Amino acid sequence: MSAPDRAAWRAFAVRLSGGAGIASLGAGAIFFVAANWQRLDVFGRFALIEAALAACAAIAWWRPPPDRVGRYGLVLASLLAGALLALYGQAYQTGADLYELFIVWGLLMLPFAFAARSAAVWAIWWIVANVAMGLMFGWLG
């Protein structure tokens, strides 16, 4: 087995940078809503996250998932679906257990995972499903 050549390292760096950028965009959207919690009313908070989620779905529709842009859009949509559920849980205090929100998040992510045909989306789904099971069965505090 030989060491990777320059082209392989460049391709790895591009994929790693893209993934880090998508994770940063998802975290940035969540932090923006959290930082402006007092300034935005409930409708404004939901509108921001829902608009970002709709934009990600539109990008994935425009450039279907074999394309990198479509896959990145579905990864970000999966993250924003969780942010939307967390926002719903904070805004309305439904009394739902935390594991129930993770289960619903996993169910909302399934269409994105099937559409993306990407190991990255399935990895995120697997993490969410494992956290849901850990919380449900008391394995996580």
Tab-separated table of C-alpha atoms in Angstrom:
chain	number	residue	atom	x	y	z
A	1	MET	CA	0.000	0.000	0.000
A	2	SER	CA	1.462	3.321	-1.034
A	3	ALA	CA	1.129	6.773	0.468
A	4	PRO	CA	-1.495	9.094	-1.011
A	5	ASP	CA	-0.310	11.416	-3.740
A	6	ARG	CA	-0.858	15.181	-3.955
A	7	ALA	CA	-4.189	14.867	-5.753
A	8	ALA	CA	-5.555	12.544	-3.072
A	9	TRP	CA	-4.495	14.932	-0.306
A	10	ARG	CA	-6.052	17.853	-2.177
A	11	ALA	CA	-9.349	15.974	-2.605
A	12	PHE	CA	-9.313	15.102	1.101
A	13	ALA	CA	-8.680	18.738	2.040
A	14	VAL	CA	-11.550	19.908	-0.168
A	15	ARG	CA	-13.976	17.415	1.393
A	16	LEU	CA	-12.804	18.216	4.902
A	17	SER	CA	-13.134	21.964	4.306
A	18	GLY	CA	-16.601	21.539	2.842
A	19	GLY	CA	-17.759	19.474	5.796
A	20	ALA	CA	-16.303	21.943	8.273
A	21	GLY	CA	-17.967	24.807	6.419
A	22	ILE	CA	-21.376	23.117	6.489
A	23	ALA	CA	-21.025	22.339	10.205
A	24	SER	CA	-20.040	25.972	10.802
A	25	LEU	CA	-23.069	27.245	8.876
A	26	GLY	CA	-25.374	25.033	10.938
A	27	ALA	CA	-23.795	26.134	14.206
A	28	GLY	CA	-23.849	29.757	13.048
A	29	ALA	CA	-27.584	29.618	12.366
A	30	ILE	CA	-28.244	28.143	15.787
A	31	PHE	CA	-25.970	30.629	17.553
A	32	PHE	CA	-27.494	33.562	15.661
A	33	VAL	CA	-30.953	32.682	16.940
A	34	ALA	CA	-29.606	32.083	20.442
A	35	ALA	CA	-27.696	35.391	20.490
A	36	ASN	CA	-30.750	37.346	19.351
A	37	TRP	CA	-33.240	35.509	21.544
A	38	GLN	CA	-34.426	38.663	23.329
A	39	ARG	CA	-34.623	40.777	20.160
A	40	LEU	CA	-36.565	38.298	18.021
A	41	ASP	CA	-40.112	37.275	18.745
A	42	VAL	CA	-41.191	33.651	18.407
A	43	PHE	CA	-42.287	34.119	14.798
A	44	GLY	CA	-38.945	35.670	13.869
A	45	ARG	CA	-36.973	32.803	15.398
A	46	PHE	CA	-38.992	30.195	13.580
A	47	ALA	CA	-38.933	32.166	10.329
A	48	LEU	CA	-35.128	32.324	10.328
A	49	ILE	CA	-34.618	28.603	10.861
A	50	GLU	CA	-37.452	27.603	8.530
A	51	ALA	CA	-36.174	29.906	5.774
A	52	ALA	CA	-32.700	28.412	6.087
A	53	LEU	CA	-34.177	24.890	6.019
A	54	ALA	CA	-36.266	25.725	2.934
A	55	ALA	CA	-33.222	27.243	1.220
A	56	CYS	CA	-31.210	24.069	1.875
A	57	ALA	CA	-34.005	21.908	0.477
A	58	ALA	CA	-34.270	24.186	-2.575
A	59	ILE	CA	-30.524	23.925	-3.175
A	60	ALA	CA	-30.727	20.141	-2.940
A	61	TRP	CA	-33.675	20.179	-5.373
A	62	TRP	CA	-31.770	22.446	-7.770
A	63	ARG	CA	-28.566	20.390	-7.671
A	64	PRO	CA	-29.558	16.787	-6.850
A	65	PRO	CA	-27.395	14.786	-4.458
A	66	PRO	CA	-24.861	13.110	-6.652
A	67	ASP	CA	-23.621	16.688	-6.902
A	68	ARG	CA	-21.617	17.879	-3.900
A	69	VAL	CA	-23.712	21.041	-3.465
A	70	GLY	CA	-26.923	19.006	-3.154
A	71	ARG	CA	-25.376	16.711	-0.575
A	72	TYR	CA	-24.095	19.648	1.445
A	73	GLY	CA	-27.567	21.178	1.317
A	74	LEU	CA	-29.117	18.010	2.714
A	75	VAL	CA	-26.492	17.740	5.459
A	76	LEU	CA	-27.247	21.307	6.512
A	77	ALA	CA	-31.002	20.656	6.263
A	78	SER	CA	-30.569	17.682	8.605
A	79	LEU	CA	-28.789	19.852	11.158
A	80	LEU	CA	-31.354	22.641	10.843
A	81	ALA	CA	-34.207	20.175	11.402
A	82	GLY	CA	-32.713	19.478	14.817
A	83	ALA	CA	-32.329	23.187	15.478
A	84	LEU	CA	-35.979	23.695	14.591
A	85	LEU	CA	-37.057	21.003	17.036
A	86	ALA	CA	-34.861	22.450	19.774
A	87	LEU	CA	-36.358	25.869	19.134
A	88	TYR	CA	-39.856	24.411	19.292
A	89	GLY	CA	-39.054	22.701	22.588
A	90	GLN	CA	-37.675	25.933	24.066
A	91	ALA	CA	-40.433	28.193	22.796
A	92	TYR	CA	-43.459	26.120	23.773
A	93	GLN	CA	-42.241	23.976	26.691
A	94	THR	CA	-44.193	20.932	25.527
A	95	GLY	CA	-43.154	18.754	28.444
A	96	ALA	CA	-41.689	16.202	26.052
A	97	ASP	CA	-38.700	14.252	27.228
A	98	LEU	CA	-35.421	14.981	25.508
A	99	TYR	CA	-35.262	11.544	23.927
A	100	GLU	CA	-38.620	12.156	22.219
A	101	LEU	CA	-37.204	15.219	20.472
A	102	PHE	CA	-34.200	13.197	19.312
A	103	ILE	CA	-36.495	10.446	18.000
A	104	VAL	CA	-38.538	12.977	16.040
A	105	TRP	CA	-35.321	14.559	14.762
A	106	GLY	CA	-34.167	11.167	13.539
A	107	LEU	CA	-37.482	10.586	11.809
A	108	LEU	CA	-37.325	14.004	10.154
A	109	MET	CA	-33.797	13.263	8.962
A	110	LEU	CA	-34.681	9.974	7.263
A	111	PRO	CA	-35.943	11.517	3.983
A	112	PHE	CA	-32.833	13.707	3.828
A	113	ALA	CA	-30.592	10.695	4.425
A	114	PHE	CA	-32.276	8.616	1.728
A	115	ALA	CA	-32.197	11.515	-0.736
A	116	ALA	CA	-28.568	12.436	-0.061
A	117	ARG	CA	-27.177	8.928	-0.540
A	118	SER	CA	-24.267	10.141	1.549
A	119	ALA	CA	-22.424	8.473	4.373
A	120	ALA	CA	-22.130	11.848	6.113
A	121	VAL	CA	-25.899	12.240	6.472
A	122	TRP	CA	-26.264	8.647	7.598
A	123	ALA	CA	-23.500	9.198	10.155
A	124	ILE	CA	-25.359	12.201	11.564
A	125	TRP	CA	-28.574	10.170	11.619
A	126	TRP	CA	-26.794	7.314	13.396
A	127	ILE	CA	-25.450	9.686	16.061
A	128	VAL	CA	-28.912	11.185	16.618
A	129	ALA	CA	-30.485	7.715	16.825
A	130	ASN	CA	-27.860	6.534	19.310
A	131	VAL	CA	-28.304	9.610	21.488
A	132	ALA	CA	-32.077	9.054	21.417
A	133	MET	CA	-31.671	5.443	22.513
A	134	GLY	CA	-29.122	6.408	25.154
A	135	LEU	CA	-31.479	8.985	26.624
A	136	MET	CA	-34.517	6.739	26.371
A	137	PHE	CA	-32.903	3.789	28.141
A	138	GLY	CA	-31.055	5.889	30.691
A	139	TRP	CA	-27.565	5.209	29.410
A	140	LEU	CA	-26.881	8.931	29.119
A	141	GLY	CA	-27.427	11.249	32.062
